[in-house]
Short mmCIF file of the C-alpha atoms (twelve columns), coordinates in Angstrom:
data_MODEL
# 
_entry.id   MODEL 
# 
loop_
_atom_site.group_PDB 
_atom_site.id 
_atom_site.type_symbol 
_atom_site.label_atom_id 
_atom_site.label_alt_id 
_atom_site.label_comp_id 
_atom_site.label_asym_id 
_atom_site.label_seq_id 
_atom_site.Cartn_x 
_atom_site.Cartn_y 
_atom_site.Cartn_z 
_atom_site.pdbx_PDB_model_num 
ATOM 1  C CA . UNK A 1  0.007   -0.006  -0.028  1 
ATOM 2  C CA . UNK A 2  1.214   3.468   -0.847  1 
ATOM 3  C CA . UNK A 3  0.270   6.896   0.332   1 
ATOM 4  C CA . UNK A 4  -0.173  8.180   -3.268  1 
ATOM 5  C CA . UNK A 5  -3.762  9.416   -3.649  1 
ATOM 6  C CA . UNK A 6  -5.541  8.834   -6.978  1 
ATOM 7  C CA . UNK A 7  -6.536  11.859  -8.926  1 
ATOM 8  C CA . UNK A 8  -9.270  12.031  -11.595 1 
ATOM 9  C CA . UNK A 9  -8.371  12.072  -15.239 1 
ATOM 10 C CA . UNK A 10 -7.701  15.621  -16.500 1 
ATOM 11 C CA . UNK A 11 -10.305 17.313  -18.629 1 
ATOM 12 C CA . UNK A 12 -9.639  17.454  -22.348 1 
ATOM 13 C CA . UNK A 13 -9.393  21.304  -22.318 1 
ATOM 14 C CA . UNK A 14 -6.898  21.242  -19.496 1 
ATOM 15 C CA . UNK A 15 -4.670  18.787  -21.334 1 
ATOM 16 C CA . UNK A 16 -4.882  20.773  -24.629 1 
ATOM 17 C CA . UNK A 17 -4.059  24.032  -22.769 1 
ATOM 18 C CA . UNK A 18 -1.012  22.292  -21.266 1 
ATOM 19 C CA . UNK A 19 0.043   21.039  -24.755 1 
ATOM 20 C CA . UNK A 20 -0.314  24.512  -26.170 1 
ATOM 21 C CA . UNK A 21 1.937   25.891  -23.436 1 
ATOM 22 C CA . UNK A 22 4.430   23.156  -24.096 1 
ATOM 23 C CA . UNK A 23 4.447   23.974  -27.810 1 
ATOM 24 C CA . UNK A 24 4.894   27.634  -27.073 1 
ATOM 25 C CA . UNK A 25 7.884   26.755  -24.934 1 
ATOM 26 C CA . UNK A 26 9.453   24.906  -27.854 1 
ATOM 27 C CA . UNK A 27 8.289   21.278  -27.317 1 
ATOM 28 C CA . UNK A 28 7.678   19.198  -30.417 1 
ATOM 29 C CA . UNK A 29 6.328   16.110  -28.541 1 
ATOM 30 C CA . UNK A 30 3.664   15.862  -25.913 1 
ATOM 31 C CA . UNK A 31 3.319   12.716  -23.820 1 
ATOM 32 C CA . UNK A 32 0.336   11.670  -21.713 1 
ATOM 33 C CA . UNK A 33 -0.066  8.837   -19.172 1 
ATOM 34 C CA . UNK A 34 -2.482  7.203   -16.853 1 
ATOM 35 C CA . UNK A 35 -1.637  4.987   -13.908 1 
ATOM 36 C CA . UNK A 36 -3.933  2.085   -14.468 1 
ATOM 37 C CA . UNK A 37 -3.037  -1.452  -15.377 1 
ATOM 38 C CA . UNK A 38 -5.192  -1.574  -18.436 1 
ATOM 39 C CA . UNK A 39 -7.770  0.591   -20.214 1 
ATOM 40 C CA . UNK A 40 -10.318 -2.210  -20.086 1 
ATOM 41 C CA . UNK A 41 -13.862 -0.979  -20.284 1 
ATOM 42 C CA . UNK A 42 -13.087 2.681   -19.460 1 
ATOM 43 C CA . UNK A 43 -14.950 3.802   -22.572 1 
ATOM 44 C CA . UNK A 44 -15.692 7.362   -21.496 1 
ATOM 45 C CA . UNK A 45 -12.113 7.947   -20.423 1 
ATOM 46 C CA . UNK A 46 -10.963 6.439   -23.628 1 
ATOM 47 C CA . UNK A 47 -13.103 8.831   -25.752 1 
ATOM 48 C CA . UNK A 48 -11.589 11.715  -23.842 1 
ATOM 49 C CA . UNK A 49 -8.087  10.335  -24.451 1 
ATOM 50 C CA . UNK A 50 -8.791  10.028  -28.196 1 
ATOM 51 C CA . UNK A 51 -9.960  13.712  -28.204 1 
ATOM 52 C CA . UNK A 52 -6.730  14.657  -26.384 1 
ATOM 53 C CA . UNK A 53 -4.606  12.805  -29.003 1 
ATOM 54 C CA . UNK A 54 -6.463  14.351  -31.814 1 
ATOM 55 C CA . UNK A 55 -6.155  17.824  -30.330 1 
ATOM 56 C CA . UNK A 56 -2.436  17.564  -29.665 1 
ATOM 57 C CA . UNK A 57 -1.771  16.113  -33.064 1 
ATOM 58 C CA . UNK A 58 -3.802  18.945  -34.534 1 
ATOM 59 C CA . UNK A 59 -1.284  21.391  -33.055 1 
ATOM 60 C CA . UNK A 60 1.387   19.736  -35.109 1 
ATOM 61 C CA . UNK A 61 3.113   18.003  -32.234 1 
ATOM 62 C CA . UNK A 62 4.128   14.375  -31.884 1 
ATOM 63 C CA . UNK A 63 1.855   12.586  -29.435 1 
ATOM 64 C CA . UNK A 64 2.881   9.728   -27.161 1 
ATOM 65 C CA . UNK A 65 0.886   7.898   -24.465 1 
ATOM 66 C CA . UNK A 66 1.313   5.282   -21.771 1 
ATOM 67 C CA . UNK A 67 -2.061  3.813   -20.797 1 
ATOM 68 C CA . UNK A 68 -1.274  0.282   -19.702 1 
ATOM 69 C CA . UNK A 69 -2.465  -2.710  -21.668 1 
ATOM 70 C CA . UNK A 70 -4.563  -2.135  -24.799 1 
ATOM 71 C CA . UNK A 71 -6.481  -4.405  -27.079 1 
ATOM 72 C CA . UNK A 72 -5.920  -4.287  -30.873 1 
ATOM 73 C CA . UNK A 73 -8.948  -2.035  -31.511 1 
ATOM 74 C CA . UNK A 74 -7.834  0.515   -28.941 1 
ATOM 75 C CA . UNK A 75 -4.369  0.590   -30.408 1 
ATOM 76 C CA . UNK A 76 -5.849  1.191   -33.858 1 
ATOM 77 C CA . UNK A 77 -8.090  3.963   -32.622 1 
ATOM 78 C CA . UNK A 78 -5.160  5.696   -30.999 1 
ATOM 79 C CA . UNK A 79 -3.137  5.424   -34.232 1 
ATOM 80 C CA . UNK A 80 -6.105  6.781   -36.244 1 
ATOM 81 C CA . UNK A 81 -6.439  9.697   -33.836 1 
ATOM 82 C CA . UNK A 82 -2.760  10.610  -34.500 1 
ATOM 83 C CA . UNK A 83 -0.727  8.898   -31.858 1 
ATOM 84 C CA . UNK A 84 2.952   8.666   -32.967 1 
ATOM 85 C CA . UNK A 85 4.419   6.636   -30.054 1 
ATOM 86 C CA . UNK A 86 3.193   4.321   -27.346 1 
ATOM 87 C CA . UNK A 87 5.177   3.440   -24.207 1 
ATOM 88 C CA . UNK A 88 4.488   0.298   -22.354 1 
ATOM 89 C CA . UNK A 89 6.770   -0.764  -19.517 1 
ATOM 90 C CA . UNK A 90 6.563   -4.461  -19.162 1 
ATOM 91 C CA . UNK A 91 7.330   -5.478  -15.559 1 
ATOM 92 C CA . UNK A 92 9.347   -8.573  -15.025 1 
ATOM 93 C CA . UNK A 93 10.896  -10.323 -12.067 1 
ATOM 94 C CA . UNK A 94 14.492  -9.338  -11.258 1 
ATOM 95 C CA . UNK A 95 15.417  -12.996 -11.721 1 
ATOM 96 C CA . UNK A 96 14.924  -12.509 -15.494 1 
ATOM 97 C CA . UNK A 97 17.149  -9.471  -15.827 1 
ATOM 98 C CA . UNK A 98 20.280  -11.436 -16.690 1 
ATOM 99 C CA . UNK A 99 18.448  -13.189 -19.481 1 
# 
């Protein structure tokens, strides 16, 4: 158990405002992440994420995300929305590191 408190997903407008500030500061890529294991049935959250990806892509920036495990259809929808990179950290046991 940790002392980290969950926070709600940011609103689309807040994310796009942050992306615009990043672009004004010289950024060419904007990355977004959520701390859940998998997207699963979070359909409303996923619609918002697709809007965020489309909005950031529309600013002419590269868009990357880390959202946990996705299914094939979710990955395709993100690509179609303009996602340029996806980061997924696969956790493995330390016993497998030497391999």
